[in-house]
mmCIF file with all atom_site columns, C-alpha atoms in Angstrom:
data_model
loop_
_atom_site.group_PDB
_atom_site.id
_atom_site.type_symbol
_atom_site.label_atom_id
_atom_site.label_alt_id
_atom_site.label_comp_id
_atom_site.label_asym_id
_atom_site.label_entity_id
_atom_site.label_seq_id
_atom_site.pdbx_PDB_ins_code
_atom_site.Cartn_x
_atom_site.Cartn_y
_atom_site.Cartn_z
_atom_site.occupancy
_atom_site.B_iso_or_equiv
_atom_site.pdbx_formal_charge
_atom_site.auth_seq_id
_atom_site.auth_comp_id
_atom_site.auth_asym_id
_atom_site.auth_atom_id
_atom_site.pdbx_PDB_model_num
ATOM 1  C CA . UNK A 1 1  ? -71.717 -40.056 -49.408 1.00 44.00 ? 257 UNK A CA 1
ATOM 2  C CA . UNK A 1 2  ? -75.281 -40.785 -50.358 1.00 45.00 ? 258 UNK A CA 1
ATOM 3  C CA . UNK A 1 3  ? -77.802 -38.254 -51.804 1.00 46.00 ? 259 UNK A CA 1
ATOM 4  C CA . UNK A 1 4  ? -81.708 -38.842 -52.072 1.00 53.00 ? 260 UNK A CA 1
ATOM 5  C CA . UNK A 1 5  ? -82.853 -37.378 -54.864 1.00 52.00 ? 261 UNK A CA 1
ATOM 6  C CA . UNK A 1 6  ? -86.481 -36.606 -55.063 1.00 55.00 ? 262 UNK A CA 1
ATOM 7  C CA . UNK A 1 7  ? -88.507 -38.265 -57.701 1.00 54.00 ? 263 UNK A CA 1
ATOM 8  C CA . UNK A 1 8  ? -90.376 -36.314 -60.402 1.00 57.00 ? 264 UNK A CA 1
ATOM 9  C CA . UNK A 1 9  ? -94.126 -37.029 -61.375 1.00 61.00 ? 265 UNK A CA 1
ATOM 10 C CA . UNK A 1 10 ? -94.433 -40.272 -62.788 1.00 64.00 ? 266 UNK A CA 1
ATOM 11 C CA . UNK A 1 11 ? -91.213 -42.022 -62.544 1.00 63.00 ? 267 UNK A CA 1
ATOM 12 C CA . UNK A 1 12 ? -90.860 -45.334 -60.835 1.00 69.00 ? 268 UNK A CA 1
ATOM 13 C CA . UNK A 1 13 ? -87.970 -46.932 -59.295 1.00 74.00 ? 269 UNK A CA 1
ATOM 14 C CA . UNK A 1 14 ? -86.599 -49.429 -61.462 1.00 86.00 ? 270 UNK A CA 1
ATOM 15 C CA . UNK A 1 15 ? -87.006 -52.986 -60.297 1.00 90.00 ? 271 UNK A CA 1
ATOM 16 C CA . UNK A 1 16 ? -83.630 -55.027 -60.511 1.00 89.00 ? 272 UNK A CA 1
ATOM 17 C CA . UNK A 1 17 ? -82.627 -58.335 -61.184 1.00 87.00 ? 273 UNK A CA 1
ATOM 18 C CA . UNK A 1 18 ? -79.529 -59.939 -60.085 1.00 86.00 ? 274 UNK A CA 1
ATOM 19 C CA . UNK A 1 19 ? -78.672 -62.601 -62.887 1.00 82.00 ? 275 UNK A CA 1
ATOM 20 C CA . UNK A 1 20 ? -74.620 -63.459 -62.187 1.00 72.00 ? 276 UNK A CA 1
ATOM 21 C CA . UNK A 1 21 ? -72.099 -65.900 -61.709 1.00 59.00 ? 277 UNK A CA 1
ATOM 22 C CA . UNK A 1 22 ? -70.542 -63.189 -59.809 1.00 64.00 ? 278 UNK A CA 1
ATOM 23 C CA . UNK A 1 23 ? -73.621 -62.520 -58.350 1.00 58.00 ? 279 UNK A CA 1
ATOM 24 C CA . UNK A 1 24 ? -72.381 -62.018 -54.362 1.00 64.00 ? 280 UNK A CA 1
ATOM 25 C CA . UNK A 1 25 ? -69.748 -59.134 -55.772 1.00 73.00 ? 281 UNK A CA 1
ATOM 26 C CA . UNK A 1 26 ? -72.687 -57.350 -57.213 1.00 74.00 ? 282 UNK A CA 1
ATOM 27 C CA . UNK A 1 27 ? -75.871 -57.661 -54.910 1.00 74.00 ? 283 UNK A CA 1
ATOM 28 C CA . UNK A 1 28 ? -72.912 -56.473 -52.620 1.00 78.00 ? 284 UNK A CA 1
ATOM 29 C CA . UNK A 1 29 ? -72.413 -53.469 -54.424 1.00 81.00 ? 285 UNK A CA 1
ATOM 30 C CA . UNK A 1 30 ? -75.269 -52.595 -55.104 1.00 84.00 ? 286 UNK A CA 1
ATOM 31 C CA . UNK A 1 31 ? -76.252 -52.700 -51.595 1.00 85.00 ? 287 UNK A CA 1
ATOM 32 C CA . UNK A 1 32 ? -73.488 -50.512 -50.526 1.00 85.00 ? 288 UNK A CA 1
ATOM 33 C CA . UNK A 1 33 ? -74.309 -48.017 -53.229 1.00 85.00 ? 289 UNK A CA 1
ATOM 34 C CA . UNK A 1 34 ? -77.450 -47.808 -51.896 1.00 85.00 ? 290 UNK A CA 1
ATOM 35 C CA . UNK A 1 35 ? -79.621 -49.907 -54.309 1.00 86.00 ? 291 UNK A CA 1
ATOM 36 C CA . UNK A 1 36 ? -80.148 -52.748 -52.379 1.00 87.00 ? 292 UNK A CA 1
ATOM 37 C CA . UNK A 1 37 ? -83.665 -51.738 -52.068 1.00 89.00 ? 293 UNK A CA 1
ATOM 38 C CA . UNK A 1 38 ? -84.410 -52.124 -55.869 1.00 91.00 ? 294 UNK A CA 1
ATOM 39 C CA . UNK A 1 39 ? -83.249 -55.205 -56.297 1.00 91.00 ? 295 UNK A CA 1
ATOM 40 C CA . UNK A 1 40 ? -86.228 -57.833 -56.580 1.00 94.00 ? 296 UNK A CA 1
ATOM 41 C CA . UNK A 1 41 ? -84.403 -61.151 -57.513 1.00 92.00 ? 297 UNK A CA 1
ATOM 42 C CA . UNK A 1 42 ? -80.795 -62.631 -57.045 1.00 90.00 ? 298 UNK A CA 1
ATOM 43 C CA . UNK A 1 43 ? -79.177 -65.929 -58.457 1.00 86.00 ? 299 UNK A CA 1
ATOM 44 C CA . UNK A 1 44 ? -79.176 -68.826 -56.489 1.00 85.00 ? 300 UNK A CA 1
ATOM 45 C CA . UNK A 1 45 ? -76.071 -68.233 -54.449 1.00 79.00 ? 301 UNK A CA 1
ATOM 46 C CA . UNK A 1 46 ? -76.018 -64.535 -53.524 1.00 81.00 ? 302 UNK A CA 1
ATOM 47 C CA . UNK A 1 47 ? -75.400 -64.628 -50.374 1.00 82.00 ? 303 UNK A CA 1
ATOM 48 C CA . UNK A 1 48 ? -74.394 -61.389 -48.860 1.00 81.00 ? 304 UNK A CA 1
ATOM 49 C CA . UNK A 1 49 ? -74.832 -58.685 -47.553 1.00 85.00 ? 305 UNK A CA 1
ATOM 50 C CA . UNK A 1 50 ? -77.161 -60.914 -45.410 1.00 87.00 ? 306 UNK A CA 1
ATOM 51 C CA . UNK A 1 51 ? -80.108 -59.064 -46.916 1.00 87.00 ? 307 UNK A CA 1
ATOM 52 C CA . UNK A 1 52 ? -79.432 -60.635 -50.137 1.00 85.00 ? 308 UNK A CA 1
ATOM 53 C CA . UNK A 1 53 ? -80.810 -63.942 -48.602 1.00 88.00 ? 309 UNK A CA 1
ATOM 54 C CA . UNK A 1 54 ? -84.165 -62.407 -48.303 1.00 91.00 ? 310 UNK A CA 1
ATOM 55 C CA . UNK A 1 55 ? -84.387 -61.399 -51.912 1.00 91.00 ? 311 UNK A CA 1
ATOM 56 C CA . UNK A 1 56 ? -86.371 -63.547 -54.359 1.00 93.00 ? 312 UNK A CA 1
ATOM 57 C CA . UNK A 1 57 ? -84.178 -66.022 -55.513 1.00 92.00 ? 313 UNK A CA 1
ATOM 58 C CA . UNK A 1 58 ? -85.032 -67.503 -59.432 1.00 92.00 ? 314 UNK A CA 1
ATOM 59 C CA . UNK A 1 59 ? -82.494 -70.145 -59.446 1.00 88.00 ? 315 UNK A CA 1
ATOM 60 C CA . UNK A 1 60 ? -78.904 -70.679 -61.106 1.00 83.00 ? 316 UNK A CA 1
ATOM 61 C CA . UNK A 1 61 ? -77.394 -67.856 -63.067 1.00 74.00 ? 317 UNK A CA 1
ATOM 62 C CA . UNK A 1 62 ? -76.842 -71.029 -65.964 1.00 79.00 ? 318 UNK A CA 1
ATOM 63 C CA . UNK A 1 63 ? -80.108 -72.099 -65.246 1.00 84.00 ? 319 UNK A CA 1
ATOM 64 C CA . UNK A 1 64 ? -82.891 -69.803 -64.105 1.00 88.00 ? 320 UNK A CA 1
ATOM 65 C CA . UNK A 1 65 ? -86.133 -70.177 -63.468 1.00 92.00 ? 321 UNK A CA 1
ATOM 66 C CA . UNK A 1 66 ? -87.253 -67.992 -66.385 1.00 90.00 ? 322 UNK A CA 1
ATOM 67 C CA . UNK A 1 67 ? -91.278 -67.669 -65.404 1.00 92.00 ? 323 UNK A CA 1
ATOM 68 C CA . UNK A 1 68 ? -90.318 -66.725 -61.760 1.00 93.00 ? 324 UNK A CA 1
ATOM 69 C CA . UNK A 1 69 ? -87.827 -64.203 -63.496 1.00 91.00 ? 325 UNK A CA 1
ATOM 70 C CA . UNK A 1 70 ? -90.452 -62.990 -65.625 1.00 92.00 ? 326 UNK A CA 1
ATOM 71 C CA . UNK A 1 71 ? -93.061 -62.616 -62.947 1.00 94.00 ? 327 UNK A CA 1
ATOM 72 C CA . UNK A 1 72 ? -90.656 -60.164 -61.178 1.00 94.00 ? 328 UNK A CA 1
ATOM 73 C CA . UNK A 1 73 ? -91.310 -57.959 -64.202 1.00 92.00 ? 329 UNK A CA 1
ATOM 74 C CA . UNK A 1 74 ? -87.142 -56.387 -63.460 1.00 91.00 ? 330 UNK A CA 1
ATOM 75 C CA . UNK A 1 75 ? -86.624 -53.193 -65.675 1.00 88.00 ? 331 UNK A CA 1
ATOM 76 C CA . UNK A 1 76 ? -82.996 -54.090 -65.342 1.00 87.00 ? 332 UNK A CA 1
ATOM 77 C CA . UNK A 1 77 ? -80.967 -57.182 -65.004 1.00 86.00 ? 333 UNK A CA 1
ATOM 78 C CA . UNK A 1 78 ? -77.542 -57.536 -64.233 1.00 84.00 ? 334 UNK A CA 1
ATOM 79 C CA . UNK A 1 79 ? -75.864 -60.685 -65.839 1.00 81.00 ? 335 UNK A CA 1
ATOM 80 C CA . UNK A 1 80 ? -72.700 -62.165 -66.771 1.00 77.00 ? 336 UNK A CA 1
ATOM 81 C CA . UNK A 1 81 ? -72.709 -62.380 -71.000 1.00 75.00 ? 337 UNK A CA 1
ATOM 82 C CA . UNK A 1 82 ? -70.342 -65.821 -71.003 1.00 74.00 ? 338 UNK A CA 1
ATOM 83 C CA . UNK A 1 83 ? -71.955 -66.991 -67.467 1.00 72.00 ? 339 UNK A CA 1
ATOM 84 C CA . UNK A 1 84 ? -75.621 -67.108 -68.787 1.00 76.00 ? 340 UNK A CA 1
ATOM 85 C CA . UNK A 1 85 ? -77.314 -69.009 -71.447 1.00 79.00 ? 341 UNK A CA 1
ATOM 86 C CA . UNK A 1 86 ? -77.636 -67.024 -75.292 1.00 82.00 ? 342 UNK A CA 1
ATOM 87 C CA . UNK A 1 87 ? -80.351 -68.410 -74.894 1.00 85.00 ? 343 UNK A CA 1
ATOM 88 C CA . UNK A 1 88 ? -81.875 -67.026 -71.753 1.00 83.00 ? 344 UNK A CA 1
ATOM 89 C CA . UNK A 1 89 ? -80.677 -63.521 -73.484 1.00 82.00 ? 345 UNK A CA 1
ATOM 90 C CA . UNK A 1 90 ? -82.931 -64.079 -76.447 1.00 86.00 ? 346 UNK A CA 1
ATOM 91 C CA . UNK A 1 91 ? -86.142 -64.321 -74.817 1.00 86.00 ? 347 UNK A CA 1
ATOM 92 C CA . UNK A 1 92 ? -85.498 -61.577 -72.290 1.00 84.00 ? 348 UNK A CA 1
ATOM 93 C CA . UNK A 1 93 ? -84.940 -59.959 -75.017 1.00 86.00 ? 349 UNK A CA 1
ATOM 94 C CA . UNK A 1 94 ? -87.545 -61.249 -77.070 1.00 89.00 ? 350 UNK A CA 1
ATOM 95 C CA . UNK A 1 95 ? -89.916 -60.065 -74.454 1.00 84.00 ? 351 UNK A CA 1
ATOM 96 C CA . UNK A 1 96 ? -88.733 -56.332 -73.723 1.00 84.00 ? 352 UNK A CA 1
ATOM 97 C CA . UNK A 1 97 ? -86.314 -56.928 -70.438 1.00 81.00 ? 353 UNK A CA 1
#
């Protein structure tokens, strides 16, 4: 079952980013949920639903393009903790993402 719910003054959709090893599994959920309309960026090999191809892609999930990331300006990103980079964490972090 899906419900729209109407959006109060202000409030934007949240822009999300697909950053995961696992990456098909979850652009794949998230489309069936639904979502798949938020989602700005995907890893490299997300691949379905075939929508997913048409998504900005920023690269590996262990190596992403992090200025093509950041130019996506995602409120959210989904990511793997031991698939991605500590380092790639920080300065998402380090930036507000």
């Amino acid at each position: 079952m899906h419900f729209k719910l109407p959006l109060l003054p202000g409030f934007r959709r949240p822009r999300v980013l697909v950053l995961d090893c696992g990456a098909r599994q979850v652009s794949c959920g998230l489309f069936a949920a639904g979502a798949g309309s938020k989602v700005v960026g995907v890893s490299e090999y997300s691949d379905y639903p075939p929508q997913a191809t048409r998504i900005t892609s920023v690269g590996g999930a262990t190596s992403p393009d992090m200025e093509r990331l950041i130019a996506l300006k995602p409120d959210l990103i989904v990511a793997w903790r031991s698939g991605n980079a500590a380092a790639h964490f920080a300065k998402l972090r380090a930036l507000g993402i």
